[in-house]
Amino acid sequence: MGRGILWLLYGLLFLLIRAFLVAGMLREFTRAEIEGTRRRIRLEQERPEEAISSEQVVLDHVEALLQQAERAVSWTFGDKVKALFWNGGAELAAWRLIHDAERLAANAMATPHLKARLQRALGDLSELPPARRAVWRKPLEEALRHANGEARATLSAFLADLYEARDERFMLVLKLQNLMTFMVLVGLLIGLALAVAGYGPILLAGAVGGLLSRMARLYRERETPDYGLSWATVFPASLFGALSAWAGLHLVAILQSQRIFSLEALGTLSQLLIPPIALQKDTVPLLALGALFGLSERLLDRMVEKTEELWKQQEKKPQEGKKPEEGPPGKTPGELIRRMQLQLETEEQEKDGARATRRMTLDVLQGPGEAGPSGPGEEAPPNQKEPDLPSVLPRAVPPSGAPQNPLDAIPTR
């Protein structure tokens, strides 16, 4: 039960830091921006004390927008309590009101300040996407050359596009903040259940490894995200390191039971991971391995990938060793091809045998001293046909006294 209280305290600490160090910082920064915008707009007027009626109407609208933004980011005691469930919506609404006030104030801006703001707008083009950047470059350069009433309208329209891009980035950061908060709360519930089940030391070792990993990264990185997103990445590091330690050790135990690899120094992990796990000498290597899983964010992912590859290779081995099943004779394409080749070879051999038999028969009928049609020692011309003889000669011996058939003199096999 004491370990469960520790996890609840961790969740409460997370909410307090998020409320006062993230939301509180943004509230103070936004309120300072509102006051700075109010004073800057008054100074940008040519003669604030002698403003004409149209300019005064613009200034009144600007002041109304800034007061509404101040009310959205008030920081009273009730607002501090509500900040425990902060989602950044009030700050986003306040910044939209500030941007609307700045756009409206451009219509009453003095000419020198108008030119300076147009030059700054040309520098702000880099914040826009390339397509929008190409659209606004020429109009801003043209407005800077004339600096008249049309230039004020151009500046106001450009500021609308610029502030829209900035608000979208701010909204994206707030979405990441809220998503990270949800993941932390879900992870705390899982960690609380595992701690109550007896896996507290493993979770603690993984949390230490995750915290060390995040601290080392903060020292290495020179650029950190703004709007408090760095806080949102520090807090989940310990929690995710704890859960990675629990999952990684159980994965190693499964691989050890399957004899994929062995860790003889640790012993049998499946027995060591039986809860409750105590802080003693025998569990020190186990906790060190858990801290390693928490320290290396990619270690668990790489082990999962390697395990999938090993299992796929083991599934392929039985399939490669199995002989292909033989189908019925003459049904497969390979069997048909072999049968056709044998049939062609047999036909060629029969034709060659028939030709040789006919040639031998002619030689016997002509006799050794008879000359052929082309003379002795010469072959018959190719256009002369051989006499038709049966391809299979009779083997039966004629009865005694019967006239001998010349064909019977041909030896047969």
Coordinates of C-alpha atoms in Angstrom, one line a residue:
M1 CA 0.0 0.0 0.0
G2 CA 2.9 2.3 0.7
R3 CA 4.2 1.9 -2.9
G4 CA 0.7 2.8 -4.2
I5 CA 0.8 6.1 -2.1
L6 CA 4.1 6.9 -3.7
W7 CA 2.6 6.7 -7.2
L8 CA -0.4 8.9 -6.1
L9 CA 2.0 11.5 -4.8
Y10 CA 3.9 11.4 -8.1
G11 CA 0.6 12.1 -9.9
L12 CA -0.3 15.0 -7.6
L13 CA 3.2 16.5 -8.0
F14 CA 2.7 16.3 -11.8
L15 CA -0.6 18.2 -11.6
L16 CA 0.9 20.9 -9.3
I17 CA 3.9 21.5 -11.4
R18 CA 1.8 21.6 -14.5
A19 CA -0.6 24.1 -12.9
F20 CA 1.9 26.5 -11.4
L21 CA 5.1 26.1 -13.4
V22 CA 3.5 25.8 -16.8
A23 CA 0.0 27.4 -16.7
G24 CA 1.1 30.0 -14.2
M25 CA 4.1 31.0 -16.3
L26 CA 1.9 31.3 -19.4
R27 CA -0.6 33.4 -17.6
E28 CA 2.0 35.9 -16.4
F29 CA 3.6 36.1 -19.8
T30 CA 0.2 36.7 -21.5
R31 CA -0.8 39.4 -19.0
A32 CA 2.6 41.1 -19.6
E33 CA 2.0 41.0 -23.4
I34 CA -1.4 42.5 -23.0
E35 CA -0.1 45.5 -21.0
G36 CA 2.8 45.9 -23.5
T37 CA 0.5 45.9 -26.5
R38 CA -1.7 48.5 -24.8
R39 CA 1.2 50.9 -24.3
R40 CA 2.7 50.3 -27.7
I41 CA -0.5 51.1 -29.5
R42 CA -0.8 54.4 -27.7
L43 CA 2.7 55.3 -28.6
E44 CA 2.2 54.4 -32.3
Q45 CA -0.5 57.1 -32.6
E46 CA 0.7 60.4 -34.1
R47 CA -1.0 62.5 -31.5
P48 CA -2.8 60.4 -28.9
E49 CA -4.1 63.4 -27.0
E50 CA -5.6 64.9 -30.3
A51 CA -7.1 61.8 -31.8
I52 CA -9.9 62.3 -34.2
S53 CA -13.2 60.6 -33.8
S54 CA -12.5 57.8 -36.2
E55 CA -9.2 57.1 -34.5
Q56 CA -10.8 57.2 -31.1
V57 CA -13.3 54.6 -32.1
V58 CA -10.5 52.3 -33.2
L59 CA -8.7 52.9 -29.9
D60 CA -11.8 52.1 -27.9
H61 CA -12.3 48.8 -29.7
V62 CA -8.7 48.0 -29.2
E63 CA -9.0 48.7 -25.4
A64 CA -12.1 46.5 -25.2
L65 CA -10.3 43.6 -26.8
L66 CA -7.4 43.9 -24.5
Q67 CA -9.6 44.1 -21.4
Q68 CA -11.4 40.9 -22.5
A69 CA -8.0 39.2 -22.9
E70 CA -7.1 40.2 -19.4
R71 CA -10.2 38.7 -18.0
A72 CA -9.5 35.4 -19.8
V73 CA -6.1 35.0 -18.2
S74 CA -6.8 36.3 -14.7
W75 CA -4.8 34.6 -11.9
T76 CA -6.9 34.7 -8.8
F77 CA -7.2 32.0 -6.1
G78 CA -10.1 30.3 -7.9
D79 CA -8.1 30.4 -11.2
K80 CA -5.1 28.7 -9.5
V81 CA -7.4 25.9 -8.3
K82 CA -8.9 25.5 -11.7
A83 CA -5.3 25.3 -13.2
L84 CA -5.0 21.8 -11.8
F85 CA -7.2 20.8 -14.8
W86 CA -5.6 23.3 -17.1
N87 CA -5.8 22.7 -20.9
G88 CA -4.5 26.0 -22.3
G89 CA -7.8 27.2 -23.8
A90 CA -7.8 30.5 -21.9
E91 CA -4.3 31.4 -23.1
L92 CA -5.1 30.6 -26.7
A93 CA -8.3 32.8 -26.5
A94 CA -6.3 35.6 -24.9
W95 CA -3.6 35.6 -27.7
R96 CA -6.3 35.7 -30.4
L97 CA -7.8 38.8 -28.8
I98 CA -4.3 40.4 -28.6
H99 CA -3.7 39.7 -32.2
D100 CA -7.1 41.1 -33.2
A101 CA -6.3 44.3 -31.3
E102 CA -2.9 44.7 -33.0
R103 CA -4.6 44.3 -36.4
L104 CA -7.2 46.8 -35.6
A105 CA -4.6 49.3 -34.3
A106 CA -2.8 49.3 -37.7
N107 CA -5.7 51.4 -39.1
A108 CA -4.8 54.3 -36.7
M109 CA -1.0 53.9 -36.9
A110 CA 1.1 57.0 -37.7
T111 CA 3.1 57.0 -41.0
P112 CA 6.6 56.5 -39.5
H113 CA 5.4 53.6 -37.4
L114 CA 3.5 52.2 -40.4
K115 CA 6.7 52.0 -42.5
A116 CA 8.6 50.4 -39.7
R117 CA 5.9 47.8 -39.2
L118 CA 5.9 47.0 -42.9
Q119 CA 9.6 46.5 -42.9
R120 CA 9.2 44.1 -40.0
A121 CA 6.5 42.3 -41.9
L122 CA 8.9 41.6 -44.7
G123 CA 11.1 39.9 -42.1
D124 CA 8.2 38.0 -40.7
L125 CA 7.6 36.3 -44.1
S126 CA 9.8 33.4 -43.1
E127 CA 7.2 32.3 -40.6
L128 CA 4.7 31.6 -43.4
P129 CA 4.5 28.6 -45.7
P130 CA 6.4 29.1 -49.0
A131 CA 3.2 29.5 -51.0
R132 CA 1.8 32.3 -48.7
R133 CA 5.3 33.9 -48.6
A134 CA 5.3 34.3 -52.4
V135 CA 1.8 35.8 -52.3
W136 CA 2.6 38.5 -49.7
R137 CA 6.1 39.7 -50.8
K138 CA 5.0 42.0 -53.6
P139 CA 2.0 43.6 -51.9
L140 CA 4.2 44.4 -48.8
E141 CA 6.9 45.9 -50.9
E142 CA 4.4 48.0 -52.8
A143 CA 2.7 49.1 -49.5
L144 CA 6.1 50.1 -48.1
R145 CA 6.8 52.4 -51.1
H146 CA 3.5 54.3 -50.7
A147 CA 2.6 54.0 -47.0
N148 CA -1.0 55.3 -47.4
G149 CA -4.4 54.1 -46.4
E150 CA -4.2 51.1 -48.7
A151 CA -0.9 50.2 -47.1
R152 CA -2.7 50.0 -43.7
A153 CA -5.3 47.6 -45.1
T154 CA -2.5 45.5 -46.6
L155 CA -0.7 45.4 -43.3
S156 CA -3.8 44.4 -41.4
A157 CA -4.6 41.6 -43.8
F158 CA -1.0 40.3 -43.6
L159 CA -1.1 40.4 -39.9
A160 CA -4.2 38.2 -39.9
D161 CA -2.4 35.6 -42.0
L162 CA 0.8 35.8 -39.8
Y163 CA -1.1 35.5 -36.5
E164 CA -3.1 32.7 -37.8
A165 CA 0.1 30.7 -38.5
R166 CA 1.4 31.5 -35.0
D167 CA -1.9 30.6 -33.3
E168 CA -1.9 27.2 -35.1
R169 CA 1.6 26.4 -33.8
F170 CA 0.6 27.4 -30.3
M171 CA -2.5 25.2 -30.6
L172 CA -0.4 22.3 -31.7
V173 CA 1.8 22.7 -28.6
L174 CA -1.3 22.8 -26.4
K175 CA -2.6 19.6 -28.0
L176 CA 0.7 17.9 -27.3
Q177 CA 0.5 19.1 -23.7
N178 CA -3.0 17.6 -23.3
L179 CA -2.1 14.4 -25.0
M180 CA 1.0 14.0 -22.8
T181 CA -1.1 14.6 -19.7
F182 CA -3.6 11.9 -20.7
M183 CA -0.8 9.4 -21.3
V184 CA 0.8 10.3 -17.9
L185 CA -2.5 9.7 -16.1
V186 CA -3.1 6.4 -17.8
G187 CA 0.5 5.3 -17.1
L188 CA 0.1 6.3 -13.5
L189 CA -2.9 4.0 -13.2
I190 CA -1.0 1.1 -14.7
G191 CA 2.0 1.8 -12.6
L192 CA -0.2 1.9 -9.5
A193 CA -1.7 -1.5 -10.3
L194 CA 1.8 -3.0 -10.9
A195 CA 3.2 -1.5 -7.7
V196 CA 0.3 -2.9 -5.6
A197 CA 0.9 -6.3 -7.3
G198 CA 4.5 -6.3 -6.0
Y199 CA 6.6 -4.9 -8.9
G200 CA 7.6 -1.7 -7.0
P201 CA 11.4 -2.2 -7.1
I202 CA 11.5 -2.9 -10.8
L203 CA 9.3 0.2 -11.5
L204 CA 11.5 2.3 -9.3
A205 CA 14.7 1.2 -11.1
G206 CA 13.1 1.9 -14.5
A207 CA 11.9 5.3 -13.3
V208 CA 15.5 6.2 -12.2
G209 CA 16.8 5.2 -15.6
G210 CA 14.2 7.2 -17.4
L211 CA 15.0 10.3 -15.3
L212 CA 18.7 10.0 -16.0
S213 CA 18.0 9.7 -19.7
R214 CA 15.9 12.9 -19.8
M215 CA 18.5 14.8 -17.7
A216 CA 21.3 13.8 -20.0
R217 CA 19.2 14.9 -23.0
L218 CA 18.4 18.3 -21.5
Y219 CA 22.1 18.9 -21.0
R220 CA 22.9 17.9 -24.6
E221 CA 20.2 19.9 -26.3
R222 CA 20.7 23.6 -26.7
E223 CA 17.2 24.3 -28.0
T224 CA 14.2 23.4 -25.9
P225 CA 10.5 23.7 -26.8
D226 CA 8.7 26.8 -25.6
Y227 CA 5.2 27.2 -24.0
G228 CA 6.2 24.7 -21.3
L229 CA 6.4 21.7 -23.5
S230 CA 9.8 20.8 -22.0
W231 CA 8.0 20.1 -18.7
A232 CA 5.5 17.9 -20.5
T233 CA 8.4 15.7 -21.8
V234 CA 10.3 15.5 -18.5
F235 CA 7.6 14.1 -16.4
P236 CA 6.5 11.2 -18.6
A237 CA 10.2 10.1 -18.9
S238 CA 10.3 8.5 -15.4
L239 CA 6.9 6.9 -15.8
F240 CA 7.6 5.5 -19.2
G241 CA 11.0 4.3 -18.0
A242 CA 9.3 2.3 -15.2
L243 CA 6.8 0.7 -17.5
S244 CA 9.6 -0.1 -20.0
A245 CA 11.6 -1.8 -17.3
W246 CA 8.6 -4.1 -16.4
A247 CA 7.8 -4.9 -20.0
G248 CA 11.5 -5.4 -21.0
L249 CA 12.3 -7.8 -18.1
H250 CA 9.3 -10.0 -18.9
L251 CA 10.3 -10.1 -22.6
V252 CA 13.8 -11.2 -21.6
A253 CA 12.2 -13.9 -19.4
I254 CA 10.1 -15.2 -22.3
L255 CA 13.2 -15.3 -24.6
Q256 CA 15.1 -17.1 -21.9
S257 CA 12.4 -19.7 -21.5
Q258 CA 12.4 -20.3 -25.3
R259 CA 16.2 -20.7 -25.2
I260 CA 16.7 -17.9 -27.7
F261 CA 19.4 -16.5 -25.5
S262 CA 20.4 -17.1 -21.9
L263 CA 21.6 -14.8 -19.1
E264 CA 23.4 -17.2 -16.7
A265 CA 24.5 -14.4 -14.4
L266 CA 20.9 -13.4 -13.7
G267 CA 19.6 -16.9 -13.3
T268 CA 16.1 -17.8 -14.3
L269 CA 14.2 -14.6 -14.8
S270 CA 10.8 -16.2 -14.8
Q271 CA 11.4 -17.2 -11.2
L272 CA 13.0 -13.9 -10.1
L273 CA 10.0 -11.9 -11.5
I274 CA 7.5 -13.6 -9.3
P275 CA 5.9 -10.9 -7.1
P276 CA 6.4 -9.6 -4.6
I277 CA 10.0 -8.5 -5.5
A278 CA 12.1 -7.5 -2.6
L279 CA 15.1 -5.2 -2.4
Q280 CA 17.9 -7.7 -1.6
K281 CA 21.2 -8.8 -2.9
D282 CA 19.9 -11.4 -5.3
T283 CA 17.7 -8.9 -7.2
V284 CA 20.4 -6.3 -7.7
P285 CA 21.3 -7.5 -11.3
L286 CA 17.6 -7.7 -12.1
L287 CA 17.1 -4.1 -11.0
A288 CA 20.2 -3.0 -12.9
L289 CA 18.8 -4.5 -16.1
G290 CA 15.5 -2.7 -15.4
A291 CA 17.3 0.6 -15.0
L292 CA 19.0 -0.1 -18.3
F293 CA 15.6 -0.5 -20.0
G294 CA 14.5 2.8 -18.5
L295 CA 17.7 4.6 -19.5
S296 CA 17.6 3.5 -23.2
E297 CA 14.4 4.5 -24.8
R298 CA 15.0 2.4 -27.9
L299 CA 16.3 -0.7 -26.2
L300 CA 12.8 -2.3 -25.7
D301 CA 11.8 -1.4 -29.3
R302 CA 14.9 -3.0 -30.7
M303 CA 14.4 -6.1 -28.7
V304 CA 10.8 -6.4 -29.9
E305 CA 11.9 -6.0 -33.5
K306 CA 14.7 -8.7 -33.1
T307 CA 12.2 -11.0 -31.4
E308 CA 9.8 -10.7 -34.3
E309 CA 12.6 -11.5 -36.8
L310 CA 13.7 -14.6 -34.8
W311 CA 10.1 -15.9 -34.6
K312 CA 9.6 -15.4 -38.4
Q313 CA 12.8 -17.3 -39.1
Q314 CA 11.7 -20.2 -36.9
E315 CA 8.4 -20.4 -38.7
K316 CA 10.1 -20.6 -42.1
K317 CA 12.5 -23.4 -41.1
P318 CA 9.8 -26.2 -40.9
Q319 CA 8.3 -25.0 -44.2
E320 CA 11.7 -25.2 -45.9
G321 CA 12.4 -28.7 -44.6
K322 CA 9.0 -30.2 -45.7
K323 CA 9.0 -32.0 -49.0
P324 CA 6.6 -30.8 -51.6
E325 CA 3.6 -33.0 -52.0
E326 CA 3.5 -35.0 -55.2
G327 CA 0.3 -34.6 -57.2
P328 CA -1.3 -37.2 -59.4
P329 CA 0.9 -38.4 -62.3
G330 CA 0.7 -36.3 -65.4
K331 CA -1.2 -33.5 -63.7
T332 CA 1.5 -31.1 -62.8
P333 CA 3.2 -29.0 -65.6
G334 CA 6.7 -30.4 -64.8
E335 CA 5.4 -34.0 -65.1
L336 CA 3.7 -33.2 -68.4
I337 CA 6.9 -31.7 -69.8
R338 CA 8.9 -34.8 -68.8
R339 CA 6.4 -37.2 -70.3
M340 CA 6.5 -35.2 -73.6
Q341 CA 10.3 -35.3 -73.7
L342 CA 10.3 -39.1 -73.1
Q343 CA 7.7 -39.6 -75.8
L344 CA 9.7 -37.6 -78.4
E345 CA 13.0 -39.5 -77.5
T346 CA 11.2 -42.8 -78.0
E347 CA 9.8 -41.8 -81.3
E348 CA 13.2 -40.6 -82.6
Q349 CA 14.8 -43.9 -81.5
E350 CA 12.1 -45.9 -83.3
K351 CA 12.6 -43.9 -86.5
D352 CA 16.4 -44.4 -86.4
G353 CA 15.9 -48.2 -85.8
A354 CA 13.5 -48.5 -88.8
R355 CA 16.0 -46.7 -91.1
A356 CA 18.8 -49.0 -90.1
T357 CA 16.7 -52.1 -90.6
R358 CA 15.7 -51.0 -94.1
R359 CA 19.3 -50.3 -95.1
M360 CA 20.4 -53.7 -93.9
T361 CA 17.5 -55.4 -95.8
L362 CA 18.5 -53.8 -99.1
D363 CA 22.1 -54.9 -98.7
V364 CA 21.1 -58.5 -98.2
L365 CA 18.7 -58.6 -101.2
Q366 CA 21.3 -57.1 -103.5
G367 CA 24.0 -59.5 -102.5
P368 CA 27.6 -58.9 -101.9
G369 CA 28.6 -58.9 -105.6
E370 CA 25.7 -56.9 -107.1
A371 CA 26.1 -53.4 -107.8
G372 CA 23.6 -50.8 -106.8
P373 CA 22.0 -48.5 -109.2
S374 CA 24.9 -46.1 -109.0
G375 CA 27.6 -48.7 -109.5
P376 CA 29.8 -50.6 -107.0
G377 CA 30.9 -48.8 -103.9
E378 CA 28.5 -45.9 -104.5
E379 CA 25.4 -45.0 -102.6
A380 CA 22.0 -44.7 -104.2
P381 CA 21.1 -41.2 -105.3
P382 CA 19.0 -39.4 -102.7
N383 CA 16.0 -39.1 -105.0
Q384 CA 15.8 -42.9 -105.4
K385 CA 13.3 -44.5 -103.0
E386 CA 14.0 -47.5 -101.0
P387 CA 11.6 -50.5 -101.3
D388 CA 8.9 -50.7 -98.8
L389 CA 9.7 -53.3 -96.2
P390 CA 8.0 -54.1 -92.9
S391 CA 9.7 -52.3 -90.0
V392 CA 9.3 -55.4 -87.8
L393 CA 10.8 -58.6 -89.3
P394 CA 9.3 -62.1 -88.6
R395 CA 11.1 -64.2 -86.1
A396 CA 9.3 -67.5 -86.8
V397 CA 11.3 -70.3 -88.4
P398 CA 9.6 -71.8 -91.5
P399 CA 8.8 -75.5 -91.5
S400 CA 11.2 -77.9 -93.0
G401 CA 10.9 -78.3 -96.8
A402 CA 9.2 -75.0 -97.2
P403 CA 10.8 -72.6 -99.6
Q404 CA 13.2 -70.2 -97.8
N405 CA 12.1 -66.6 -97.8
P406 CA 15.1 -64.2 -98.4
L407 CA 13.9 -62.1 -95.6
D408 CA 14.5 -65.0 -93.2
A409 CA 18.2 -64.7 -93.7
I410 CA 18.3 -61.3 -92.0
P411 CA 19.4 -61.8 -88.4
T412 CA 17.1 -60.3 -85.9
R413 CA 17.5 -59.5 -82.3

